[in-house]
Amino acid sequence: MSQPYDLVVIGGGPGGYEAAIRGAQLGMKVACIEKRVHKGKPSLGGTCLNVGCIPSKALLDSSHRFEATQHDLAAHGISTGAVSIDIATMLSRKDKVVDQLTGGIAQLLKGNGVDWLQGTGKLLANKVVEFTPLDGSASQQLQAQNVILASGSVPINIPVAKVDEDRIVDSTGALEFAEVPKRLGVIGAGVIGLELGSVWRRLGSQVTVFEALDDFLPMLDKALAKESQKTLKKQGLDIQLGAKVSASQISDTGVTVTYTQGGAEKTAEFDRLIVCVGRKPYTEALLAEDAGIALTERGFVQVNDQCLTSVPGVYAIGDLVRGPMLAHKAMEEGVMAVERIHGQAVQVNYDTIIGVIYTHPEIAWVGLSEETAAAKGHEVKTGQFGFAVNGRALASGEAAGFVKFVADAKTDRLLGMHVIGPNAGDIVHQGMIALEFVSSVEDLQLMTFAHPTLSEVVHEAALSVDGRAIHAIQRKRK
Ligand code: FAD
Ligand code: NAD
């Protein structure tokens, strides 16, 4: 057995690589085991950097520029002539962004003295980790003082639409279409369905999204869900709610989808079909039977609030454990686990994890929705203000959407912030900071927001909780 490590991290995604770096910063001898090979090269960064957050955002940006160039520039007096897009160039730009970032993580690990072990890690009993190198050389056993499991998640497959990597793909395949499908079907109106559906719609596909549930984005505040459904529909996404796919048939010309909706069986024809019905924790070959790690019924590694598993000294983080499957949640859990190992009493605040859907406009939220706050017994008050009369939003032609605050009527304490509109994913951080500091609505009302900025809508929304927004005729006054 080799020299013992203070910390062995299995998985080099956002959760794992951040944990490894933080461990090294705290003086630990750290190994990070990552088995991913992306486009022929061993690669760090996990789902997020290789086939998730980053490549999807690169395509969202390219497709948005394509659509905006066609439709938004004329109003500024800019004429462009015929606009076309070269898909191969768009995909290779995306690949370059991924390469730059994954290469950067490798440099960071090296610079911090973390051993990146390229291959598969498996937890055995007594905090021994078996490492099987990618290059086919013999497995080694590593003794670890502490272990962090960070093996992430993989897409859920459904038997009614089996991925064949050609006509039927998952989110990874949908980042690689070599040409724009004329008719594109999407199963699942979740975050991936709406983001990747938007990409290909902007590039010219007719997109139909099938969602089994009757409600659209049920985790959102209802006002936000309603507005986003309206906006995406107006943009041309055909969202079919209460539509459960029961079969799919691939032919030479495409794929036929059978679904039931309102008790009736219907069919639809597509050139390509994306299956994005959720992701599941990835534990294949990760745990020896005698490793002692308990799993939940749904296959997640069981952890407490501090990400400690059923084995002392073994933590699990990110998509592998309960909670939202988000890169920033994985990252903060990784840092928390390492700092706990180091003896620091830190705790991730799970009440202030931000959600963002990167459609246009963006949809972002933090804290409680109006409905959840009421269900939790709060006497709720709310305030909402639109971007439509905001000078900066109008000047840049991005005046759709609103900011909504949810607060406790008795204490004035802020409970949640919900944004649909320009830069919502950035603007919502103001609400996160306010929630972290247990702010009242009055705190936000009393602050001075720069003019002309989009953030003035945040101020007006806080004022409108008490009927005091300046750029609106408000009936309730205080
Ligand atoms: P992962 O990123 O999945 O990393 C785990 C790594 O562990 C993998 O690279 C895997 O190869 C490796 N591994 C697994 N088992 C072993 C083993 N036994 N030995 C060695 N290595 C192993 N989240 C956001 O917050 N914002 C977004 O915009 C966003 N967009 C997304 C878009 C798409 C299309 C997808 C699919 C996901 C997106 N996500 C987004 C979710 C985000 O990617 C995940 O929440 C995040 O990557 C989870 O990080 P993780 O470290 O837990 O796991
Ligand atoms: P999701 O859970 O967000 O949505 C899946 C949807 O598919 C659900 O609405 C579900 O009701 C529906 N569905 C399930 N089975 C169905 C069926 N047979 N027919 C029709 N609809 C069906 O999952 P996702 O979109 O695959 O995303 C996976 C994870 O990746 C999410 O947890 C998300 O957090 C993460 N992600 C985050 C971002 C972001 O933060 N912007 C972007 C992409 C992915």
PDB file of C-alpha atoms and ligand atoms in Angstrom, residues 9-17 32-37 43-57 60 117-123 130-132 149-155 170-172 175 191-192 195-196 279 282-287 317-321 324-331 333 354 356-358, ligand 1:
ATOM      1  CA  VAL A   9     -11.735  12.335  -3.421  1.00  0.00           C
ATOM      2  CA  ILE A  10     -13.532  10.021  -5.855  1.00  0.00           C
ATOM      3  CA  GLY A  11     -14.867  12.127  -8.732  1.00  0.00           C
ATOM      4  CA  GLY A  12     -13.407  15.303 -10.217  1.00  0.00           C
ATOM      5  CA  GLY A  13     -16.632  17.216 -10.974  1.00  0.00           C
ATOM      6  CA  PRO A  14     -17.410  20.610  -9.405  1.00  0.00           C
ATOM      7  CA  GLY A  15     -17.996  18.985  -6.014  1.00  0.00           C
ATOM      8  CA  GLY A  16     -14.902  16.791  -6.104  1.00  0.00           C
ATOM      9  CA  TYR A  17     -12.351  19.184  -7.598  1.00  0.00           C
ATOM     10  CA  CYS A  32      -8.542  13.196  -6.716  1.00  0.00           C
ATOM     11  CA  ILE A  33      -9.555  10.160  -8.775  1.00  0.00           C
ATOM     12  CA  GLU A  34     -11.407  10.899 -12.015  1.00  0.00           C
ATOM     13  CA  LYS A  35     -12.136   8.383 -14.752  1.00  0.00           C
ATOM     14  CA  ARG A  36     -13.819  10.569 -17.370  1.00  0.00           C
ATOM     15  CA  VAL A  37     -12.444  10.543 -20.917  1.00  0.00           C
ATOM     16  CA  SER A  43     -10.832  15.223 -18.371  1.00  0.00           C
ATOM     17  CA  LEU A  44     -11.659  16.860 -15.048  1.00  0.00           C
ATOM     18  CA  GLY A  45     -14.723  19.023 -14.364  1.00  0.00           C
ATOM     19  CA  GLY A  46     -17.383  16.307 -14.318  1.00  0.00           C
ATOM     20  CA  THR A  47     -20.788  16.566 -15.922  1.00  0.00           C
ATOM     21  CA  CYS A  48     -20.864  20.318 -15.419  1.00  0.00           C
ATOM     22  CA  LEU A  49     -17.804  21.316 -17.413  1.00  0.00           C
ATOM     23  CA  ASN A  50     -17.792  18.527 -20.008  1.00  0.00           C
ATOM     24  CA  VAL A  51     -21.441  17.845 -20.893  1.00  0.00           C
ATOM     25  CA  GLY A  52     -23.583  20.048 -18.642  1.00  0.00           C
ATOM     26  CA  CYS A  53     -23.593  23.640 -17.406  1.00  0.00           C
ATOM     27  CA  ILE A  54     -20.783  24.975 -19.590  1.00  0.00           C
ATOM     28  CA  PRO A  55     -21.399  23.481 -23.054  1.00  0.00           C
ATOM     29  CA  SER A  56     -25.149  24.118 -22.693  1.00  0.00           C
ATOM     30  CA  LYS A  57     -24.515  27.760 -21.834  1.00  0.00           C
ATOM     31  CA  LEU A  60     -27.490  29.051 -25.381  1.00  0.00           C
ATOM     32  CA  LEU A 117      -5.237   9.911 -10.485  1.00  0.00           C
ATOM     33  CA  GLN A 118      -6.703   9.114 -13.910  1.00  0.00           C
ATOM     34  CA  GLY A 119      -8.925   6.083 -13.512  1.00  0.00           C
ATOM     35  CA  THR A 120     -11.641   4.535 -11.359  1.00  0.00           C
ATOM     36  CA  GLY A 121     -11.905   4.712  -7.582  1.00  0.00           C
ATOM     37  CA  LYS A 122     -13.769   2.204  -5.448  1.00  0.00           C
ATOM     38  CA  LEU A 123     -14.268   2.491  -1.708  1.00  0.00           C
ATOM     39  CA  GLU A 130      -8.898   0.842  -4.807  1.00  0.00           C
ATOM     40  CA  PHE A 131      -7.600   2.819  -7.793  1.00  0.00           C
ATOM     41  CA  THR A 132      -7.740   1.247 -11.259  1.00  0.00           C
ATOM     42  CA  LEU A 149     -17.459  10.399  -2.584  1.00  0.00           C
ATOM     43  CA  ALA A 150     -18.321  12.779  -5.447  1.00  0.00           C
ATOM     44  CA  SER A 151     -19.272  10.518  -8.333  1.00  0.00           C
ATOM     45  CA  GLY A 152     -22.211  12.649  -9.467  1.00  0.00           C
ATOM     46  CA  SER A 153     -25.178  11.555 -11.542  1.00  0.00           C
ATOM     47  CA  VAL A 154     -26.198  10.197 -14.945  1.00  0.00           C
ATOM     48  CA  PRO A 155     -29.354  10.685 -17.059  1.00  0.00           C
ATOM     49  CA  ASP A 170     -30.008  12.337 -23.940  1.00  0.00           C
ATOM     50  CA  SER A 171     -28.718  15.784 -22.947  1.00  0.00           C
ATOM     51  CA  THR A 172     -25.151  14.872 -24.002  1.00  0.00           C
ATOM     52  CA  LEU A 175     -25.152  19.157 -27.404  1.00  0.00           C
ATOM     53  CA  VAL A 191     -34.544  22.541 -16.760  1.00  0.00           C
ATOM     54  CA  ILE A 192     -32.680  20.613 -19.465  1.00  0.00           C
ATOM     55  CA  GLU A 195     -32.723  25.097 -22.030  1.00  0.00           C
ATOM     56  CA  LEU A 196     -31.787  22.693 -24.830  1.00  0.00           C
ATOM     57  CA  ARG A 279     -30.902  12.320 -13.494  1.00  0.00           C
ATOM     58  CA  TYR A 282     -24.152   7.334 -10.060  1.00  0.00           C
ATOM     59  CA  THR A 283     -22.822   4.583  -7.798  1.00  0.00           C
ATOM     60  CA  GLU A 284     -21.815   1.945 -10.344  1.00  0.00           C
ATOM     61  CA  ALA A 285     -18.607   0.183  -9.175  1.00  0.00           C
ATOM     62  CA  LEU A 286     -18.110   2.870  -6.504  1.00  0.00           C
ATOM     63  CA  LEU A 287     -18.675   0.903  -3.304  1.00  0.00           C
ATOM     64  CA  ILE A 317     -21.495  15.371  -1.800  1.00  0.00           C
ATOM     65  CA  GLY A 318     -23.171  16.836  -4.875  1.00  0.00           C
ATOM     66  CA  ASP A 319     -25.536  14.985  -7.184  1.00  0.00           C
ATOM     67  CA  LEU A 320     -24.768  11.751  -5.330  1.00  0.00           C
ATOM     68  CA  VAL A 321     -26.736  12.930  -2.292  1.00  0.00           C
ATOM     69  CA  PRO A 324     -31.058  19.857  -5.845  1.00  0.00           C
ATOM     70  CA  MET A 325     -28.677  18.605  -8.538  1.00  0.00           C
ATOM     71  CA  LEU A 326     -26.763  21.838  -9.011  1.00  0.00           C
ATOM     72  CA  ALA A 327     -23.070  22.525  -9.517  1.00  0.00           C
ATOM     73  CA  HIS A 328     -22.891  25.320  -6.918  1.00  0.00           C
ATOM     74  CA  LYS A 329     -24.572  23.105  -4.309  1.00  0.00           C
ATOM     75  CA  ALA A 330     -22.010  20.370  -5.047  1.00  0.00           C
ATOM     76  CA  MET A 331     -19.139  22.868  -4.759  1.00  0.00           C
ATOM     77  CA  GLU A 333     -20.825  20.757  -0.017  1.00  0.00           C
ATOM     78  CA  ILE A 354     -30.314  29.657  -5.881  1.00  0.00           C
ATOM     79  CA  VAL A 356     -31.590  29.464 -12.375  1.00  0.00           C
ATOM     80  CA  ILE A 357     -33.053  28.383 -15.696  1.00  0.00           C
ATOM     81  CA  TYR A 358     -30.978  29.939 -18.478  1.00  0.00           C
TER      82      TYR A 358
HETATM   83  P1  FAD B   1     -20.432  15.397 -11.586  1.00  0.00           P
HETATM   84  O1  FAD B   1     -20.242  16.721 -12.198  1.00  0.00           O
HETATM   85  O2  FAD B   1     -21.357  14.440 -12.255  1.00  0.00           O
HETATM   86  O3  FAD B   1     -18.976  14.766 -11.486  1.00  0.00           O
HETATM   87  C1  FAD B   1     -18.751  13.473 -11.023  1.00  0.00           C
HETATM   88  C2  FAD B   1     -17.516  12.918 -11.705  1.00  0.00           C
HETATM   89  O4  FAD B   1     -17.151  11.712 -11.030  1.00  0.00           O
HETATM   90  C3  FAD B   1     -17.725  12.533 -13.157  1.00  0.00           C
HETATM   91  O5  FAD B   1     -16.837  13.230 -13.997  1.00  0.00           O
HETATM   92  C4  FAD B   1     -17.473  11.027 -13.209  1.00  0.00           C
HETATM   93  O6  FAD B   1     -16.732  10.633 -14.361  1.00  0.00           O
HETATM   94  C5  FAD B   1     -16.627  10.807 -11.979  1.00  0.00           C
HETATM   95  N1  FAD B   1     -16.761   9.461 -11.421  1.00  0.00           N
HETATM   96  C6  FAD B   1     -17.904   8.781 -11.151  1.00  0.00           C
HETATM   97  N2  FAD B   1     -17.629   7.604 -10.572  1.00  0.00           N
HETATM   98  C7  FAD B   1     -16.273   7.523 -10.477  1.00  0.00           C
HETATM   99  C8  FAD B   1     -15.386   6.555  -9.974  1.00  0.00           C
HETATM  100  N3  FAD B   1     -15.832   5.426  -9.415  1.00  0.00           N
HETATM  101  N4  FAD B   1     -14.048   6.791 -10.063  1.00  0.00           N
HETATM  102  C9  FAD B   1     -13.584   7.950 -10.609  1.00  0.00           C
HETATM  103  N5  FAD B   1     -14.393   8.922 -11.104  1.00  0.00           N
HETATM  104  C10 FAD B   1     -15.710   8.696 -11.027  1.00  0.00           C
HETATM  105  N6  FAD B   1     -26.051  22.773 -12.727  1.00  0.00           N
HETATM  106  C11 FAD B   1     -25.987  24.090 -12.432  1.00  0.00           C
HETATM  107  O7  FAD B   1     -25.806  24.450 -11.256  1.00  0.00           O
HETATM  108  N7  FAD B   1     -26.115  25.034 -13.402  1.00  0.00           N
HETATM  109  C12 FAD B   1     -26.315  24.705 -14.690  1.00  0.00           C
HETATM  110  O8  FAD B   1     -26.424  25.580 -15.553  1.00  0.00           O
HETATM  111  C13 FAD B   1     -26.388  23.341 -15.036  1.00  0.00           C
HETATM  112  N8  FAD B   1     -26.581  22.956 -16.312  1.00  0.00           N
HETATM  113  C14 FAD B   1     -26.601  21.626 -16.612  1.00  0.00           C
HETATM  114  C15 FAD B   1     -26.835  21.264 -17.943  1.00  0.00           C
HETATM  115  C16 FAD B   1     -26.893  19.935 -18.295  1.00  0.00           C
HETATM  116  C17 FAD B   1     -27.111  19.547 -19.733  1.00  0.00           C
HETATM  117  C18 FAD B   1     -26.693  18.937 -17.299  1.00  0.00           C
HETATM  118  C19 FAD B   1     -26.717  17.480 -17.671  1.00  0.00           C
HETATM  119  C20 FAD B   1     -26.483  19.284 -15.983  1.00  0.00           C
HETATM  120  C21 FAD B   1     -26.445  20.639 -15.626  1.00  0.00           C
HETATM  121  N9  FAD B   1     -26.272  21.050 -14.317  1.00  0.00           N
HETATM  122  C22 FAD B   1     -26.236  22.381 -14.004  1.00  0.00           C
HETATM  123  C23 FAD B   1     -26.113  20.082 -13.216  1.00  0.00           C
HETATM  124  C24 FAD B   1     -24.614  19.940 -12.851  1.00  0.00           C
HETATM  125  O9  FAD B   1     -23.897  19.523 -13.981  1.00  0.00           O
HETATM  126  C25 FAD B   1     -24.443  18.964 -11.710  1.00  0.00           C
HETATM  127  O10 FAD B   1     -25.276  19.319 -10.636  1.00  0.00           O
HETATM  128  C26 FAD B   1     -23.008  18.926 -11.234  1.00  0.00           C
HETATM  129  O11 FAD B   1     -22.129  18.573 -12.280  1.00  0.00           O
HETATM  130  C27 FAD B   1     -22.839  17.939 -10.068  1.00  0.00           C
HETATM  131  O12 FAD B   1     -21.507  17.923  -9.660  1.00  0.00           O
HETATM  132  P2  FAD B   1     -20.863  16.642  -8.971  1.00  0.00           P
HETATM  133  O13 FAD B   1     -19.447  17.018  -8.678  1.00  0.00           O
HETATM  134  O14 FAD B   1     -21.724  16.188  -7.877  1.00  0.00           O
HETATM  135  O15 FAD B   1     -20.917  15.491 -10.071  1.00  0.00           O
END
